[in-house]
XYZ file of C-alpha atoms in Angstrom:
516
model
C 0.000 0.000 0.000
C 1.034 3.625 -1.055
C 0.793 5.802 1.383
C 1.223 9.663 0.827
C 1.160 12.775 3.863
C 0.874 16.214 1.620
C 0.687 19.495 3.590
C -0.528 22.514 2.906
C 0.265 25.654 4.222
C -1.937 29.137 4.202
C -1.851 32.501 5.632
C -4.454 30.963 7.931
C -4.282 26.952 8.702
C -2.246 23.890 7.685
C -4.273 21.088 5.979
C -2.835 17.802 6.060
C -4.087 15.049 3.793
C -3.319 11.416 4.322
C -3.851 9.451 0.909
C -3.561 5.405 0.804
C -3.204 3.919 -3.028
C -4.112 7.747 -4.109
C -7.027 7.978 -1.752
C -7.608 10.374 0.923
C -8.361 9.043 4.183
C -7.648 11.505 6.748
C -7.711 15.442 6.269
C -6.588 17.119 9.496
C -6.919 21.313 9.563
C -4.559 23.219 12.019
C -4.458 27.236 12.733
C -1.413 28.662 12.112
C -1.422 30.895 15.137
C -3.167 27.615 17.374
C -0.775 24.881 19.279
C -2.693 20.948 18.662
C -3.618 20.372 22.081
C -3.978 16.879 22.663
C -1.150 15.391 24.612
C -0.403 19.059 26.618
C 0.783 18.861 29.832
C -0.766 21.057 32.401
C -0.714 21.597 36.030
C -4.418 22.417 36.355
C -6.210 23.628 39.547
C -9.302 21.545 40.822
C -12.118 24.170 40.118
C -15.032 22.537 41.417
C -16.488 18.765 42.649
C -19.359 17.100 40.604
C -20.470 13.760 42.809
C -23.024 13.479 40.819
C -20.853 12.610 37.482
C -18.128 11.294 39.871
C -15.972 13.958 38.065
C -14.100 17.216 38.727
C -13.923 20.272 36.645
C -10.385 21.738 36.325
C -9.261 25.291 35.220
C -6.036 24.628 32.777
C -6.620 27.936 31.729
C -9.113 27.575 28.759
C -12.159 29.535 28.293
C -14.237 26.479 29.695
C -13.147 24.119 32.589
C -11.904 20.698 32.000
C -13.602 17.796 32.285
C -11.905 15.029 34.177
C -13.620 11.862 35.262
C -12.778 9.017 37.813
C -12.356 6.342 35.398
C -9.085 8.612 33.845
C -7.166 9.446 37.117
C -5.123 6.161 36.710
C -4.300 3.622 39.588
C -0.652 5.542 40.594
C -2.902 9.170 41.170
C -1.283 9.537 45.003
C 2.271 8.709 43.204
C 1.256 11.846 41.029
C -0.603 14.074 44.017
C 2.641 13.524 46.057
C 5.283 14.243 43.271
C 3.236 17.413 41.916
C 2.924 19.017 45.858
C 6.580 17.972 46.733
C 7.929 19.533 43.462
C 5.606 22.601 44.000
C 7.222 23.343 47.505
C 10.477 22.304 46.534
C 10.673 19.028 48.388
C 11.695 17.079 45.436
C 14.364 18.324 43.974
C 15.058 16.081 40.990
C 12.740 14.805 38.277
C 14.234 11.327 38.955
C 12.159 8.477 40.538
C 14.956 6.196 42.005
C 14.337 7.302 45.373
C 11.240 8.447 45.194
C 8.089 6.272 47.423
C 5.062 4.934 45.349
C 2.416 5.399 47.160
C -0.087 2.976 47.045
C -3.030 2.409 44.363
C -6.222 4.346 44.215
C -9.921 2.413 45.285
C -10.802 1.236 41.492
C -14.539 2.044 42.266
C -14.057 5.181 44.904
C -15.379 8.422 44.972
C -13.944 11.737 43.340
C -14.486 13.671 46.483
C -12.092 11.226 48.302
C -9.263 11.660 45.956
C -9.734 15.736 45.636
C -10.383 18.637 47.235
C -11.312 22.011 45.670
C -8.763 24.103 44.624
C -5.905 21.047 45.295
C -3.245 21.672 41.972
C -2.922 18.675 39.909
C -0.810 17.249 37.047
C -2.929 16.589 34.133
C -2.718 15.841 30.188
C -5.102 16.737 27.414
C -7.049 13.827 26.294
C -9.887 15.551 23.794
C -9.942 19.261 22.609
C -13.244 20.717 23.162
C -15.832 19.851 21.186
C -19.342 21.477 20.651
C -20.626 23.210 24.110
C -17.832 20.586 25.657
C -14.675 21.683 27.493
C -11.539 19.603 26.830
C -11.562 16.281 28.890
C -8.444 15.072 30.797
C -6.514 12.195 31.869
C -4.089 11.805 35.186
C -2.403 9.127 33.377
C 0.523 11.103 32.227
C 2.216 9.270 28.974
C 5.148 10.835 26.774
C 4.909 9.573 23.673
C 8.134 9.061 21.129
C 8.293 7.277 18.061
C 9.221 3.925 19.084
C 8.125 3.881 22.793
C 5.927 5.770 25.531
C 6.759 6.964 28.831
C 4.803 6.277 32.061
C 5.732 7.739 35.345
C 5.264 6.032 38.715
C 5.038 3.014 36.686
C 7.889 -0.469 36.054
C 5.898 -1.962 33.755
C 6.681 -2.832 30.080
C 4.300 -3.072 27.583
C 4.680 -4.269 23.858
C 2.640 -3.654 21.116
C 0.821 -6.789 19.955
C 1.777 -6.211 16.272
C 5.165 -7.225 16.978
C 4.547 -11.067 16.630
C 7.837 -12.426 16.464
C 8.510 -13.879 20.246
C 12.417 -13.368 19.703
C 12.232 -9.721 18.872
C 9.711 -8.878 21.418
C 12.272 -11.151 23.910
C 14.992 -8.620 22.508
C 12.674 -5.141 23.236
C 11.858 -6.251 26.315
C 15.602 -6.821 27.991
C 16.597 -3.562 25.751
C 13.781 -1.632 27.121
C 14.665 -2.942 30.739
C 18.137 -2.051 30.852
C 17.882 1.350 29.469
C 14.757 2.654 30.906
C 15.022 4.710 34.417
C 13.561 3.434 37.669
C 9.819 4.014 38.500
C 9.078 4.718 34.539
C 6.628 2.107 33.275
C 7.173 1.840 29.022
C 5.067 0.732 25.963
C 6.874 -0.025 23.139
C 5.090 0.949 19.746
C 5.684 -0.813 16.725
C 7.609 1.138 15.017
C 10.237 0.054 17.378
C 10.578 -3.771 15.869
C 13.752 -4.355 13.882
C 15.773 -0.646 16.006
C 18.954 -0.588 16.956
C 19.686 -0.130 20.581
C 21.595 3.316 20.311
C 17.944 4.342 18.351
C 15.999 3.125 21.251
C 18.489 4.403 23.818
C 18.456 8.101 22.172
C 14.430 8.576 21.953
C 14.669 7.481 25.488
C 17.051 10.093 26.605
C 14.681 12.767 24.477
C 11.490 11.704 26.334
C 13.220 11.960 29.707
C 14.505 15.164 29.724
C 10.525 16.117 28.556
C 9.701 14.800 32.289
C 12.999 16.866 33.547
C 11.499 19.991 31.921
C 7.813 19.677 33.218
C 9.878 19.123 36.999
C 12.173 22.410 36.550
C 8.762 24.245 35.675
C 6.997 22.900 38.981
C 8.380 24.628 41.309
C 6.500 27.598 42.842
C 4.270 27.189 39.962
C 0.687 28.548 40.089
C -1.678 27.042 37.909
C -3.083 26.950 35.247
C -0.377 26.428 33.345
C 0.779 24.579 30.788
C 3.966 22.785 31.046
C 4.238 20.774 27.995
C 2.787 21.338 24.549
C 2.330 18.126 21.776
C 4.188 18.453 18.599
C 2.317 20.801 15.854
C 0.075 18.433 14.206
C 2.045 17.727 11.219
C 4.908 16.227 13.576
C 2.741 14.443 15.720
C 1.483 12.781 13.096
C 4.532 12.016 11.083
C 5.422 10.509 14.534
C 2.146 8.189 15.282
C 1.893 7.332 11.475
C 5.244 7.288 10.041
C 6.536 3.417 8.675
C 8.731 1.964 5.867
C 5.567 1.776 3.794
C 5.597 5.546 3.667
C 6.145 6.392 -0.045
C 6.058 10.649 0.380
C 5.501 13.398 2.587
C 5.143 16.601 -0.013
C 5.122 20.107 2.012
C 4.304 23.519 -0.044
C 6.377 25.743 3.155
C 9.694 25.792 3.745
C 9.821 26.832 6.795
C 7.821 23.596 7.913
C 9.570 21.646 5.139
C 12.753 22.443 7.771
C 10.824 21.307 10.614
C 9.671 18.438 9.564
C 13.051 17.494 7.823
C 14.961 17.988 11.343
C 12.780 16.005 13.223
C 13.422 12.627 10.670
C 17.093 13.567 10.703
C 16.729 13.029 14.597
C 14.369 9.746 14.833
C 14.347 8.224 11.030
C 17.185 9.046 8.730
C 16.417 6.364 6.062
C 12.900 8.160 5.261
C 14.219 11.915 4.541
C 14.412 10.716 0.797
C 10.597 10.538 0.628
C 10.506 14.754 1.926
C 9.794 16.857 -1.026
C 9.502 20.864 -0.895
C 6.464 21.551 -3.413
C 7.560 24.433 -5.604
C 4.877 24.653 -8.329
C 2.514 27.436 -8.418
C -0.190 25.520 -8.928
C -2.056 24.430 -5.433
C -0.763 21.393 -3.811
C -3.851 19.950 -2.904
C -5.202 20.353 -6.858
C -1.996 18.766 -7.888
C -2.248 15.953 -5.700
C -6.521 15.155 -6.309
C -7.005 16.224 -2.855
C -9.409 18.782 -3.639
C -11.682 16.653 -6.143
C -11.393 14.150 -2.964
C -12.825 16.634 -0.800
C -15.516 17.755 -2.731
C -16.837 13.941 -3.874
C -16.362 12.625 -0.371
C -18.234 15.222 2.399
C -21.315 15.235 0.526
C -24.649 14.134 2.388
C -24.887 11.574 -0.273
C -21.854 8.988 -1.666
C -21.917 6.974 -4.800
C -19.997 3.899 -5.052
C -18.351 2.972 -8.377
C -21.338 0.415 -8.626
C -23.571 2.625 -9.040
C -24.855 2.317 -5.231
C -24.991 4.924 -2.862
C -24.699 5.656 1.353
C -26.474 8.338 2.960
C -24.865 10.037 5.651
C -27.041 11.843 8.695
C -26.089 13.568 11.745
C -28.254 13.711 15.387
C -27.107 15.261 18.272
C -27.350 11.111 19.641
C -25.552 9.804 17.024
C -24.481 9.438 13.347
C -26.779 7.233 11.007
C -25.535 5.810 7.576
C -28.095 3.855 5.114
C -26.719 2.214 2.334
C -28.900 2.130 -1.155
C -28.565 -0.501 -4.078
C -29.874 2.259 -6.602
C -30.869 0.232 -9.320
C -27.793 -2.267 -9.092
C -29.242 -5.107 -7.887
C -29.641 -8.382 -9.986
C -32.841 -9.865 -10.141
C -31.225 -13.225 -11.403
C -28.956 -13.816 -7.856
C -30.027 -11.219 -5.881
C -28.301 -12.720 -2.630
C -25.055 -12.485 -3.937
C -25.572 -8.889 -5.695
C -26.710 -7.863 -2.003
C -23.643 -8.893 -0.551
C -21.403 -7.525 -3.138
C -23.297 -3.918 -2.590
C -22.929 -4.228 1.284
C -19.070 -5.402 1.203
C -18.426 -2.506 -1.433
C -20.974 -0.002 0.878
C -18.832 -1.302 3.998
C -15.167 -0.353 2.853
C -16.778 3.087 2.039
C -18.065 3.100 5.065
C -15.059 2.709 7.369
C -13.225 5.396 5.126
C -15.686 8.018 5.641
C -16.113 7.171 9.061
C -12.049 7.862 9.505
C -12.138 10.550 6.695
C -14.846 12.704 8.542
C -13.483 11.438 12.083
C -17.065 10.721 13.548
C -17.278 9.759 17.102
C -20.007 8.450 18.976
C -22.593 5.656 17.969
C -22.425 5.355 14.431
C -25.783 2.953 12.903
C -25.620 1.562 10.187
C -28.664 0.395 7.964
C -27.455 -2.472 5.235
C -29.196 -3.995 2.771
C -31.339 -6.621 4.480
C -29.436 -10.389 3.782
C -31.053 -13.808 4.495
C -27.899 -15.574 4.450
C -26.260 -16.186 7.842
C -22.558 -16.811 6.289
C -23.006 -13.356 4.361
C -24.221 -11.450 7.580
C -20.661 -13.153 9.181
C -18.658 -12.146 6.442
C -19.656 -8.814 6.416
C -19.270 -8.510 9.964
C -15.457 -9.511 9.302
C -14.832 -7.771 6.560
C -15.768 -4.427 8.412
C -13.375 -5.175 10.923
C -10.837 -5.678 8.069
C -11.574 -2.531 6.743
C -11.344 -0.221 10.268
C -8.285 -2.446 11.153
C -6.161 0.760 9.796
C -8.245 3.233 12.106
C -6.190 4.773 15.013
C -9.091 5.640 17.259
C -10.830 2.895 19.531
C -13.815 1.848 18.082
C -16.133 -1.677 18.760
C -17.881 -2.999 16.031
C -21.151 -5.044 17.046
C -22.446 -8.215 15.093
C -25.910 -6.867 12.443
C -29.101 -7.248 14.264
C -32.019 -9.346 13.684
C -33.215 -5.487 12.075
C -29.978 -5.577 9.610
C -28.607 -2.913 11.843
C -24.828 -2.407 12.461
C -23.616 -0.530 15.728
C -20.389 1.145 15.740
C -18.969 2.564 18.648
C -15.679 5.337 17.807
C -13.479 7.119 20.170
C -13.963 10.529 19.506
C -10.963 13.205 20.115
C -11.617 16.054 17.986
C -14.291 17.736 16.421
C -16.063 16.260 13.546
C -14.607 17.168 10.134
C -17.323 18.855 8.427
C -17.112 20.732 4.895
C -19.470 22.148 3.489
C -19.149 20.903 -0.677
C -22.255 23.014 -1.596
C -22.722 25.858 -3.368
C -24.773 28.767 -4.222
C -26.942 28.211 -7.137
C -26.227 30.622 -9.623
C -29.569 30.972 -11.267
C -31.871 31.467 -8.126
C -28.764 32.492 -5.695
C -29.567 30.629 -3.119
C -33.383 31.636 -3.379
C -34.567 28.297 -4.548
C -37.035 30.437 -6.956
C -36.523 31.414 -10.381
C -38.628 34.290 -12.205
C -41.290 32.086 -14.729
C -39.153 30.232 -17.275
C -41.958 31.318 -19.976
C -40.551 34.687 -19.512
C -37.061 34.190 -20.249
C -37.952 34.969 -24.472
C -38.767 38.185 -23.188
C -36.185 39.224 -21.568
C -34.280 37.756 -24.952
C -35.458 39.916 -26.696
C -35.361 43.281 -24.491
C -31.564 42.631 -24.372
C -31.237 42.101 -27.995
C -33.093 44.759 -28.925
C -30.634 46.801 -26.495
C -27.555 45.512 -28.284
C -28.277 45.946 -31.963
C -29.591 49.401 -31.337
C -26.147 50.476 -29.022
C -24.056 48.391 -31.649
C -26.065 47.574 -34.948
C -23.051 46.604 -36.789
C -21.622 43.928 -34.236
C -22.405 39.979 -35.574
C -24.541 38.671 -32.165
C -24.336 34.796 -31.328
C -26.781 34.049 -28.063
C -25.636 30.872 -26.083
C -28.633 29.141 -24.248
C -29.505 26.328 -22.570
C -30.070 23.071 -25.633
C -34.012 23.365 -24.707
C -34.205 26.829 -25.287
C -32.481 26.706 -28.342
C -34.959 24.451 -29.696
C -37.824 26.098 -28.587
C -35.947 29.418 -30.880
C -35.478 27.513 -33.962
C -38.414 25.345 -33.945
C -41.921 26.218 -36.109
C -42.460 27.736 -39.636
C -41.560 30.649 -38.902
C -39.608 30.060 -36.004
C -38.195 32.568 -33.634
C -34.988 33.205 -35.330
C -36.943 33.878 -38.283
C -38.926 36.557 -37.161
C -35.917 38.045 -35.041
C -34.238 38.369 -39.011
C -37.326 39.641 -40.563
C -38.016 42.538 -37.490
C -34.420 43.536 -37.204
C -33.217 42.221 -40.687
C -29.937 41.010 -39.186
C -29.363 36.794 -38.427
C -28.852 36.115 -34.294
C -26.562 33.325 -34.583
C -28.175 30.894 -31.558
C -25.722 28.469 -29.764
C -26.806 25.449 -26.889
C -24.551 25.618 -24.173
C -25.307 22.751 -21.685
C -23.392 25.157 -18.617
C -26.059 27.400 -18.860
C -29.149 26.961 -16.672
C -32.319 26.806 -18.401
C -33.204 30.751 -17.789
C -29.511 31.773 -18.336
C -28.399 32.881 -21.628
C -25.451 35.079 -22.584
C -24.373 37.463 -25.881
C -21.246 37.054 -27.738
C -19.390 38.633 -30.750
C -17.243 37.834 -33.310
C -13.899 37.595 -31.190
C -16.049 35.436 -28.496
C -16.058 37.828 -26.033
C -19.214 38.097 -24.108
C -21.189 41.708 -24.911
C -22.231 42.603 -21.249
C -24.763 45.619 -19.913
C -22.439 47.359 -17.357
């Protein structure tokens, strides 16, 4: 699989496309003068208790207070509430944990209002931006991510991803990892990391510690909010999270971010600088590259597949509902197995829109009722095929005895939403036109003005191919009495751009005779 990153840089934002086998898949849009937040580092103040929701609200300093649940303070919380306050009033004076005391575990199923007081400071990371009326929501878990491994405080565990299969090399990571990594710092190792050298390994890890010594040098006397640690800019991050061999080109239109990016592969994967390009053309990257046709075929309320079917894509404030149509596609001769064609074709749509558009939530999804118990199963696997290659948590539920599907997606930013309409340019935007009987008449009042401001001028009127008919048809048609009244031939033209109302002079060099 070909897989492409192209960037674009404005005045304004960055958009970042991710294309598989020429196909966009993921479109991410960044401010220029906005940090990506997920993955920030603050120390955060505890603003207020909610029992209720077994949450707390803290201020990190954004317009609307965090939202940070039970479930995401993390069993090692007093290991965290102890380093934060002894770094705060200077008690611990090194971001080391050799000689520092975990404190035992948090009650799984406890109360927030056990664990907190108001106003108590606390370490906290960025989980979700905010989204809709939401604030962002926040995690005590505190992980420093690299390319090749992740950093847990208060933690010895180590963690490897399951995609490294091979029991010798995750044998090999695992004694590497051990002898390398400092005391108290628990470690998942990603899989980028299968097949790396141990002076690789050994150098990210030094990189991701001295993050943790800078959030400690910032601690103490520190009043929150205030943010200790920001995330990569988005392009970085995810060059980081998505960057493998199978990477065929990252294509950047700014060279100032060209330079960025190219330093940080110089630093963590050499071997893949060859695949940076620095876009020169004038024309705009994202036409070059099809991203823009992309765009405009694929946010649509309505999809057609190359069969000729279609998926309908609606939006509640409950959840996101997705109905796939056969159109006229399906055969009458086997119509079981032109079902299930139409389904498996409407499925890998699916899950590519669903990651395109980055919907969150409960996703339903209303297939083509099938009979056949092995197609129903085969479906079912083949959509978990097909959002295998999706980074966010999701759970995918077996179809209903209704033909429903339930999707369940993690969601940590907004949904991407573009609008691909436009204005129409006959009614603009009215949805009324003036009486298409009328449109002769106003013909002819503009014709009338042109050969009396410029008799001697040759006139060709373009018009829609029905309207054109309607002029020439008859004995004597309309052409024919336009020559006998003003004793000079209107040339008349179809043009299929024009609406059915629309129609437009030209002369003799094509250049269109306007009225102001």
């Amino acid at each position: 699989m070909e897989k492409e990153l192209i960037i674009n840089v404005s005045p304004n934002e960055v958009e970042i496309a991710l294309l598989e086998d020429s196909k966009l898949v993921e479109l991410h849009h960044q401010k220029t003068n906005s940090n990506f937040a997920v993955g920030d580092i603050f120390l955060g103040r505890i603003k207020k208790l909610n029992p209720s929701l077994n949450a707390a609200f803290v201020d990190i300093g954004y317009e609307k207070d965090a939202f940070l649940h039970y479930t995401d303070l993390g069993p090692r919380l007093n290991s965290l509430l102890a380093y934060t306050e002894n770094s705060l009033n200077g008690n611990q004076n090194t971001s080391r944990l050799d000689h520092f005391t975990i404190e035992p575990e948090i009650i799984k199923n406890d109360k927030i209002e056990n664990v907190f007081s108001k106003r108590k400071a606390v370490l906290v990371q960025m989980l979700k931006e905010p989204i809709s009326t939401k604030g962002p929501r926040l995690s005590c878990e505190i992980a420093l991510p690299g390319r090749y491994m992740v950093l847990s405080p208060f933690s010895d565990i180590i963690s490897i991803s399951k995609k490294i299969d091979n029991p010798e090399e995750r044998k090999r990571l695992q004694v590497l990892v051990e002898s390398i990594k400092p005391k108290n710092f628990g470690v998942i190792i990603r899989t980028a990391a299968e097949g790396k050298k141990v002076a690789d390994l050994h150098e990210e890890m030094k990189a991701i510690v001295s993050k943790w010594e800078h959030i400690h040098s910032q601690l103490y006397n520190a009043v929150p909010p205030l943010k200790l640690l920001s995330e990569l800019d988005k392009s970085s991050s995810l060059i980081r999270d998505l960057l493998t061999d199978s990477f065929n080109k990252i294509v950047v239109n700014d060279k100032e971010l060209y330079f960025s990016i190219k330093s940080y592969l110089e630093s963590f994967a050499p071997a893949q600088l060859k695949i940076l390009t620095l876009y020169k053309d004038s024309r705009n990257i994202l036409d070059e590259y099809g991203v823009t046709h992309q765009i405009k075929a694929s946010f649509g309320k309505t999809f057609t597949l190359s069969s000729g079917a279609y998926i309908i894509i609606e939006h509640t404030e409950a959840m996101h509902v997705i109905d796939v149509n056969s159109g006229h596609k399906v055969s009458t001769t086997d119509q079981e197995e032109s079902i299930m064609r139409v389904n498996l074709e409407a499925a890998e749509e699916i899950a590519r829109q669903i990651r395109l558009r980055d919907i969150g939530g409960l996703i339903v999804i209303d297939f083509i009722d099938m009979r056949n118990v092995d197609h129903k199963r085969i479906l079912m696997e083949k959509m978990r095929d097909f959002m295998e290659k999706d980074r966010a948590q999701h759970t995918i539920l077996p179809l209903s005895k209704f033909g429903l599907m339930q999707i369940t997606r993690e969601r940590v930013r907004p949904q991407v939403v573009i609008n691909t309409t436009e204005v129409c340019p006959t009614c603009n935007g009215s949805g009324k036109i003036n009486a298409s009987v009328l449109v002769t008449d106003d013909i002819v009042r503009d014709l009338e003005f042109i050969l009396h401001s410029k008799p001697k001028k040759a006139v060709y009127l373009h018009v829609h191919p029905f309207v054109e008919a309607y002029l020439k048809k008859g004995l004597p048609s309309m052409q024919m009495k336009w020559f006998m009244k003003y004793n000079k031939w209107i040339k008349i033209r179809s043009d299929v751009n024009n609406a059915l109302n629309e129609y437009r002079f030209f002369d003799d060099n094509n250049d269109e005779i306007r009225f102001s």
